Amino acid sequence: MTPRLRNMSDEQLGTALGGLGDRLAWPETPDVAAAVRRSIAERQTGTDAVTVGSRRRRRRLVLAIAIAVLMLAAAATAAKLVIDLGAVSIRIDPNPSTGPSARFDPAALGRPASLAEAERLIGRPLGVPVALGPPDVLWVDRARAYAAATHGTPVVAMAWAPRDGLPPVPGTSWGAVLIRFEGEAAFAQKLLPPGGIDLVEVFGDTAYVIEAPHELRLLAGDRVRSFLVRGNVLLWQEGPIAWRLETALPQASAVRIAETLRA
Amino acid sequence: MTHDGGSNARPVEGRPLDDADLLERARGGDADAYAELVARHQDLAMRVAWLITRDAAEAEDAVHDAFVKAWFALPRFRQGSPPRPWLLRIVANEAKNRVRAARRREALTVRITAASEDPARSPEAATVAREDAEALAAALGTLREPDRLVIAYRWLFDLSEAETAAALGVPVGTVKSRTSRAMARLRAALARQEVTG
């Protein structure tokens, strides 16, 4: 530290930092405004999908996720806005289809397994919300397309029976269902009309709440299945892992549960 | 860099549109108004994203995606709140999602140009000798991201405590304590430089 800096008060040091602002070698700012404007225009004219997520990251994964992308693409029509959460995406469509009638059953995701087996398959601690405790039932899925893109890491679904403070999710026999997706290959898509989604924060990062009935398209057992979801869904991402929590609770309660997730 | 958002505003009845006007128009579906709001804040957003990712390409992606997400989230914007901290919060969250632990980080360095060395350029710049500026930049680069961000908001980008609180999503009192702790860690980092030469 130079003597000048050493003798400065916090206020003086702050002033010195203020003078530093325009002298740092910041990267050049590209014309983000124009790119954002183009994305919005594309959305308004419906000429293309606007996908939120890393374009470079997706390019790197094209080969690895080819099977899954083709399967989901076949199930999808022209999108208006897609929010990319890695393995899970949310598609906002002004003209959603009438939707499926089959209610979502996490058992569709795979076969029952123990917590220890799931952790062995994913190769690390699973992560369970302390607020919910150990799951009553757990399933794992090792669909070929999913395994090909995630080097064998399965989707894991956990469910808890209803109890005090955990009312049943409409249309299901569960009080909470938590699904863990790993990787950046697209394996689940939520379809909903504009306005059906809210932004919250989980662990300080943006998360999404869907509280309206919506369609869930899911790659399960190597085929795309479509379900009607009537519970409140919270979606968030932690690095390469996307989490989906469905409950009948208000969003603040769901966020509190999510933030007790511990490996 | 424009922080107060006054440079590109379109006149309405002789008055330039402020951020709140633009945001209100954007909420009504005016994409041009939103693009103008983005243009006002893209420099600051890029700097915030880069301070977090320390990777120019990741920062650019983060800023683009954050502004698209913010457009989509406009119906949820709380009317009466200042738009800038709200936008920065979305940008910072997007940038944090893109941090890759193993990546090489670009260093914070001082840009040495004739203009930047001209003491007449700004009164603040005149108070910081080049040697001090380089020491501060290096020390700032060693801080953890939360410390770096609160110092950047308060001092480098000149946000008020209230704006910093909104951008970080914490109470004003927390900003005060975080700033104090971050400044102490900055001093410690500067002292380490003295030890290590």
XYZ file of C-alpha atoms in Angstrom:
460
model
C 0.000 0.000 0.000
C 1.318 3.393 -0.853
C 1.648 5.845 2.036
C -1.067 7.983 0.465
C -3.562 5.120 0.495
C -2.539 3.987 3.979
C -3.314 7.394 5.451
C -6.694 7.794 3.785
C -9.961 7.598 5.715
C -12.697 5.323 4.324
C -14.344 8.363 2.787
C -11.117 9.413 1.090
C -10.504 5.866 -0.082
C -14.032 5.876 -1.490
C -13.288 9.079 -3.365
C -10.137 7.502 -4.746
C -12.182 4.504 -5.878
C -14.649 6.894 -7.490
C -11.819 8.330 -9.532
C -10.856 4.814 -10.549
C -14.216 4.062 -12.167
C -13.431 5.460 -15.597
C -9.763 4.459 -15.560
C -10.221 0.713 -15.322
C -9.763 -1.260 -18.514
C -13.408 -2.236 -18.844
C -14.386 -4.440 -21.789
C -16.042 -2.648 -24.667
C -19.819 -2.547 -24.384
C -21.437 -4.061 -27.468
C -24.710 -2.647 -28.742
C -26.789 -4.742 -26.377
C -29.767 -2.430 -26.790
C -30.030 -3.225 -30.498
C -29.750 -6.985 -29.888
C -32.375 -6.857 -27.163
C -34.644 -4.781 -29.391
C -34.261 -7.339 -32.182
C -35.104 -10.170 -29.803
C -38.232 -8.392 -28.666
C -39.241 -7.621 -32.252
C -38.807 -11.285 -33.183
C -41.023 -12.219 -30.317
C -43.703 -9.719 -31.318
C -43.787 -10.841 -34.938
C -43.517 -14.475 -34.007
C -40.839 -15.063 -36.632
C -38.518 -16.816 -34.275
C -38.121 -18.065 -30.761
C -36.360 -15.834 -28.281
C -34.303 -18.099 -26.142
C -32.903 -16.800 -22.891
C -29.650 -18.542 -22.127
C -26.123 -18.800 -23.350
C -25.992 -19.122 -27.089
C -22.387 -20.270 -27.007
C -23.153 -22.841 -24.324
C -25.942 -24.315 -26.404
C -23.713 -24.562 -29.439
C -21.222 -26.623 -27.456
C -23.951 -29.046 -26.503
C -25.591 -29.522 -29.859
C -24.208 -32.984 -30.515
C -24.671 -34.263 -26.995
C -28.323 -33.317 -26.828
C -29.337 -34.072 -30.392
C -31.700 -36.885 -29.482
C -33.507 -34.952 -26.794
C -33.754 -31.772 -28.817
C -35.257 -33.604 -31.755
C -37.821 -35.257 -29.538
C -38.852 -32.037 -27.874
C -38.749 -30.090 -31.125
C -41.186 -32.529 -32.651
C -43.540 -31.859 -29.791
C -43.248 -28.115 -29.992
C -44.564 -25.484 -32.364
C -43.250 -21.956 -32.954
C -42.263 -20.566 -29.579
C -42.667 -16.971 -28.487
C -40.324 -16.862 -25.525
C -38.238 -19.560 -23.959
C -36.523 -19.258 -20.605
C -33.602 -21.643 -20.473
C -32.846 -23.238 -17.108
C -30.561 -25.874 -18.509
C -32.457 -29.145 -18.531
C -35.772 -27.360 -17.967
C -37.213 -24.616 -20.105
C -40.291 -22.451 -19.757
C -42.063 -21.547 -22.961
C -44.376 -18.554 -22.889
C -46.841 -18.818 -25.744
C -49.684 -16.383 -26.395
C -51.586 -19.210 -28.064
C -51.030 -22.296 -25.943
C -52.631 -25.552 -26.948
C -55.705 -26.733 -25.087
C -53.328 -28.907 -23.111
C -53.338 -32.454 -21.893
C -55.728 -33.984 -19.422
C -53.306 -36.481 -17.832
C -52.285 -35.312 -14.403
C -48.606 -35.288 -13.565
C -47.376 -38.309 -11.683
C -43.709 -38.285 -10.678
C -43.723 -42.081 -10.916
C -43.761 -41.524 -14.685
C -40.174 -40.375 -14.324
C -38.728 -43.782 -13.605
C -38.391 -46.544 -11.094
C -38.443 -46.304 -7.293
C -35.045 -46.144 -5.632
C -33.536 -45.443 -2.236
C -31.791 -42.181 -1.374
C -28.489 -44.054 -1.154
C -28.952 -45.580 -4.620
C -29.864 -42.201 -6.140
C -26.747 -40.650 -4.610
C -24.627 -43.484 -5.942
C -26.059 -42.963 -9.425
C -25.506 -39.205 -9.484
C -22.126 -39.600 -7.812
C -22.637 -37.036 -5.064
C -25.011 -36.094 -2.227
C -28.468 -35.545 -3.650
C -29.648 -32.490 -1.764
C -32.831 -32.679 0.290
C -34.764 -29.705 1.717
C -34.285 -29.766 5.474
C -37.754 -28.210 5.803
C -39.311 -31.324 4.265
C -37.009 -33.989 5.654
C -36.189 -37.256 3.871
C -38.586 -37.964 0.963
C -41.315 -40.537 1.385
C -40.738 -41.861 -2.133
C -37.934 -41.376 -4.640
C -37.665 -42.294 -8.322
C -34.755 -42.274 -10.764
C -34.834 -42.233 -14.531
C -32.065 -43.314 -16.844
C -33.691 -42.719 -20.207
C -31.243 -43.365 -23.011
C -31.413 -39.838 -24.434
C -30.958 -38.295 -21.036
C -28.115 -40.609 -20.104
C -26.347 -39.876 -23.396
C -26.305 -36.178 -22.682
C -25.493 -36.353 -18.990
C -23.017 -39.210 -18.984
C -25.482 -41.401 -17.165
C -26.654 -38.962 -14.494
C -30.333 -39.710 -13.912
C -33.254 -37.416 -13.258
C -34.259 -37.820 -9.622
C -37.778 -37.137 -8.363
C -38.681 -37.030 -4.684
C -42.149 -36.817 -3.152
C -43.541 -36.144 0.292
C -47.000 -37.141 1.491
C -49.392 -34.363 2.597
C -49.229 -33.393 6.263
C -49.845 -30.396 8.497
C -48.470 -27.378 6.691
C -48.063 -29.340 3.473
C -51.486 -29.580 1.803
C -52.025 -31.932 -1.135
C -51.074 -30.654 -4.568
C -54.301 -30.420 -6.621
C -54.738 -33.497 -8.750
C -52.059 -35.522 -6.960
C -51.712 -37.578 -3.828
C -48.557 -35.695 -2.787
C -47.872 -32.649 -0.632
C -44.612 -31.797 -2.425
C -42.718 -33.103 -5.418
C -39.113 -32.077 -6.040
C -37.306 -33.017 -9.242
C -33.586 -32.666 -9.863
C -32.343 -32.340 -13.446
C -28.656 -32.150 -14.239
C -26.882 -30.843 -17.307
C -27.868 -28.499 -20.083
C -29.762 -30.852 -22.354
C -33.462 -29.986 -22.623
C -35.588 -32.661 -20.995
C -38.580 -30.843 -19.628
C -40.577 -27.915 -20.897
C -43.329 -25.925 -19.221
C -45.844 -24.288 -21.540
C -47.943 -21.419 -20.334
C -49.598 -18.215 -21.510
C -48.080 -14.772 -20.861
C -48.605 -13.477 -17.345
C -48.644 -16.911 -15.775
C -45.204 -16.599 -14.278
C -43.573 -14.604 -11.520
C -39.941 -13.876 -10.721
C -38.612 -14.552 -7.215
C -35.194 -15.303 -5.787
C -33.758 -18.509 -4.386
C -30.386 -18.158 -2.688
C -30.228 -14.648 -4.203
C -30.599 -15.848 -7.800
C -33.533 -15.456 -10.131
C -36.114 -18.201 -9.845
C -39.518 -18.645 -11.450
C -42.928 -19.332 -9.978
C -45.834 -20.700 -12.018
C -49.131 -20.664 -10.165
C -51.488 -21.288 -13.071
C -52.468 -24.666 -14.524
C -50.073 -25.422 -17.338
C -48.697 -28.143 -19.538
C -45.509 -30.021 -18.707
C -43.760 -31.876 -21.498
C -41.266 -34.315 -20.187
C -38.812 -36.702 -21.730
C -39.501 -39.819 -19.682
C -38.700 -43.365 -20.564
C -37.262 -42.211 -23.909
C -40.453 -40.584 -25.110
C -42.048 -37.198 -24.617
C -45.032 -37.283 -22.306
C -47.430 -34.440 -21.677
C -49.084 -33.683 -18.348
C -51.451 -31.128 -16.866
C -49.889 -29.465 -13.808
C -52.239 -27.779 -11.365
C -49.904 -27.192 -8.420
C -47.697 -24.176 -7.747
C -44.303 -24.731 -9.301
C -41.000 -23.118 -8.328
C -38.075 -23.499 -10.739
C -34.512 -22.520 -10.020
C -30.988 -23.336 -11.061
C -27.810 -24.055 -9.128
C -24.974 -24.275 -11.603
C -25.645 -27.263 -13.860
C -28.583 -28.464 -11.755
C -32.176 -27.352 -12.345
C -34.704 -27.914 -9.580
C -38.489 -28.082 -9.876
C -40.583 -27.957 -6.701
C -44.336 -28.428 -6.909
C -46.559 -27.764 -3.912
C -49.918 -26.197 -3.064
C -48.129 -23.563 -0.966
C -47.821 -19.827 -1.677
C -44.577 -18.780 -3.367
C -42.929 -17.388 -0.235
C -43.357 -20.753 1.512
C -42.010 -22.617 -1.496
C -38.955 -20.342 -1.590
C -38.367 -20.957 2.117
C -38.412 -24.704 1.486
C -36.079 -24.376 -1.501
C -33.595 -22.394 0.529
C -33.309 -25.226 3.043
C -31.931 -27.516 0.351
C -28.820 -29.158 1.742
C -26.592 -31.809 0.281
C -21.047 6.102 -19.378
C -24.408 7.614 -18.591
C -25.619 6.873 -15.103
C -28.482 9.244 -14.815
C -30.096 8.242 -18.059
C -30.424 11.657 -19.543
C -28.489 11.523 -22.789
C -30.763 9.710 -25.211
C -34.194 10.656 -23.959
C -36.769 11.702 -26.504
C -38.385 15.021 -25.752
C -42.019 15.091 -24.762
C -43.517 18.536 -24.377
C -40.011 19.925 -24.113
C -38.975 17.503 -21.403
C -36.732 14.485 -21.886
C -38.217 11.207 -20.773
C -36.737 9.947 -17.539
C -36.190 6.289 -16.694
C -39.560 6.005 -14.964
C -41.350 7.399 -18.042
C -39.552 4.973 -20.324
C -40.258 2.053 -18.047
C -43.924 2.937 -17.861
C -44.095 3.064 -21.660
C -42.262 -0.234 -21.878
C -44.781 -1.760 -19.477
C -47.425 -0.697 -21.975
C -45.644 -2.683 -24.679
C -43.458 0.060 -26.191
C -40.343 -1.874 -27.190
C -38.654 1.286 -28.484
C -38.938 2.890 -25.069
C -37.488 -0.240 -23.538
C -34.616 -0.288 -26.026
C -33.844 3.285 -25.052
C -33.837 2.334 -21.390
C -31.468 -0.518 -22.194
C -29.213 1.824 -24.173
C -28.948 4.128 -21.186
C -27.885 1.411 -18.828
C -26.027 -1.081 -20.994
C -22.594 0.353 -20.150
C -23.195 0.104 -16.426
C -24.840 -3.309 -16.826
C -21.845 -4.575 -18.799
C -19.452 -3.377 -16.110
C -21.477 -4.977 -13.340
C -21.703 -8.258 -15.249
C -18.007 -8.203 -16.018
C -17.069 -7.480 -12.395
C -18.916 -10.680 -11.514
C -17.933 -12.950 -14.412
C -14.537 -11.355 -15.241
C -15.127 -12.675 -18.719
C -16.212 -10.220 -21.421
C -18.076 -12.796 -23.531
C -19.977 -14.183 -20.538
C -20.752 -10.652 -19.401
C -22.170 -9.775 -22.806
C -24.388 -12.860 -22.803
C -25.497 -12.109 -19.262
C -26.416 -8.520 -20.074
C -28.346 -9.460 -23.210
C -30.265 -12.231 -21.500
C -30.911 -10.174 -18.392
C -32.458 -7.359 -20.401
C -34.656 -9.804 -22.316
C -35.729 -11.353 -19.011
C -36.398 -7.921 -17.576
C -38.676 -7.085 -20.517
C -40.554 -10.263 -19.839
C -40.731 -9.362 -16.132
C -41.969 -5.796 -16.675
C -45.540 -6.572 -15.542
C -44.073 -7.504 -12.160
C -42.036 -4.320 -11.768
C -43.176 -2.424 -8.694
C -44.405 0.950 -9.897
C -42.698 3.876 -8.236
C -39.433 2.011 -7.692
C -36.326 3.287 -9.493
C -35.694 1.191 -12.628
C -31.893 1.205 -12.538
C -31.346 -0.890 -9.383
C -34.087 -3.274 -10.527
C -32.334 -3.784 -13.859
C -28.926 -4.146 -12.215
C -30.259 -6.770 -9.850
C -31.467 -8.893 -12.761
C -28.158 -8.362 -14.577
C -26.138 -9.333 -11.500
C -28.237 -12.462 -10.932
C -27.808 -13.482 -14.547
C -24.060 -12.886 -14.344
C -23.764 -14.920 -11.128
C -25.459 -17.833 -12.871
C -22.708 -17.781 -15.475
C -19.687 -17.793 -13.202
C -17.635 -20.892 -13.872
C -15.258 -21.683 -11.028
C -12.495 -23.104 -13.183
C -12.345 -20.340 -15.773
C -9.457 -17.974 -16.008
C -10.505 -14.549 -14.819
C -9.675 -11.363 -16.678
C -7.745 -9.018 -14.430
C -8.828 -5.603 -13.243
C -6.262 -3.272 -14.666
C -5.952 0.435 -15.087
C -6.243 1.690 -18.624
C -3.204 3.847 -19.284
C -4.097 6.492 -21.795
C -3.174 10.088 -22.177
C -6.720 11.056 -21.338
C -6.828 8.953 -18.202
C -3.590 10.499 -16.965
C -4.823 14.023 -17.541
C -5.546 15.469 -14.106
C -7.863 18.008 -15.660
C -10.095 15.207 -16.949
C -12.033 14.858 -13.724
C -11.502 16.122 -10.195
C -11.805 12.603 -8.762
C -9.256 11.185 -11.173
C -6.870 13.927 -10.235
C -6.899 12.714 -6.641
C -5.690 9.238 -7.596
C -2.085 8.906 -8.687
C -1.393 6.210 -11.238
C 0.506 4.082 -8.715
C -2.424 4.282 -6.295
C -4.930 3.501 -9.043
C -3.033 0.386 -10.029
C -2.791 -0.730 -6.409
C -6.514 -0.166 -5.861
C -7.450 -2.035 -9.037
C -5.267 -4.991 -8.107
C -6.643 -5.085 -4.552
C -10.214 -4.809 -5.774
C -9.605 -7.753 -8.085
C -8.643 -9.987 -5.171
C -11.850 -9.370 -3.207
C -14.716 -11.817 -3.109
C -17.552 -10.973 -5.452
C -19.975 -9.617 -2.780
C -17.293 -7.223 -1.481
C -16.279 -6.213 -4.998
C -19.881 -5.548 -5.957
C -20.824 -3.406 -2.986
C -17.675 -1.293 -3.401
C -18.333 -0.959 -7.120
C -21.947 0.104 -6.620
C -21.141 2.628 -3.916
C -17.892 4.097 -5.206
C -17.030 3.134 -8.761
C -20.588 3.574 -10.070
C -21.681 6.183 -7.541
C -25.002 4.577 -6.613
C -26.668 5.917 -3.498
C -27.031 3.655 -0.477
C -30.722 3.259 -1.287
C -29.979 2.314 -4.899
C -27.253 -0.079 -3.803
C -29.663 -1.669 -1.344
C -32.273 -2.140 -4.083
C -29.697 -3.504 -6.520
C -28.416 -6.003 -3.962
C -31.854 -6.806 -2.575
C -30.874 -5.987 1.006
C -31.862 -3.313 3.549
C -29.950 0.000 3.576
C -28.498 -0.878 6.959
C -26.985 -4.009 5.477
C -25.386 -1.938 2.715
C -23.694 0.206 5.360
C -22.292 -2.797 7.211
C -21.313 -4.632 4.027
C -19.560 -1.541 2.684
C -17.661 -1.115 5.920
C -16.529 -4.729 5.936
C -15.645 -4.628 2.247
C -13.529 -1.519 2.757
C -11.715 -3.233 5.622
C -10.969 -6.190 3.355
C -9.813 -3.824 0.633
C -7.366 -2.259 3.085
C -6.172 -5.721 4.047
C -5.648 -6.576 0.380
C -3.683 -3.356 -0.100
C -1.558 -4.188 2.932
C -0.842 -7.657 1.505
C 0.468 -6.003 -1.646
C 2.908 -4.078 0.509
C 4.107 -7.298 2.119
C 4.378 -9.290 -1.091
C 5.797 -6.394 -3.074
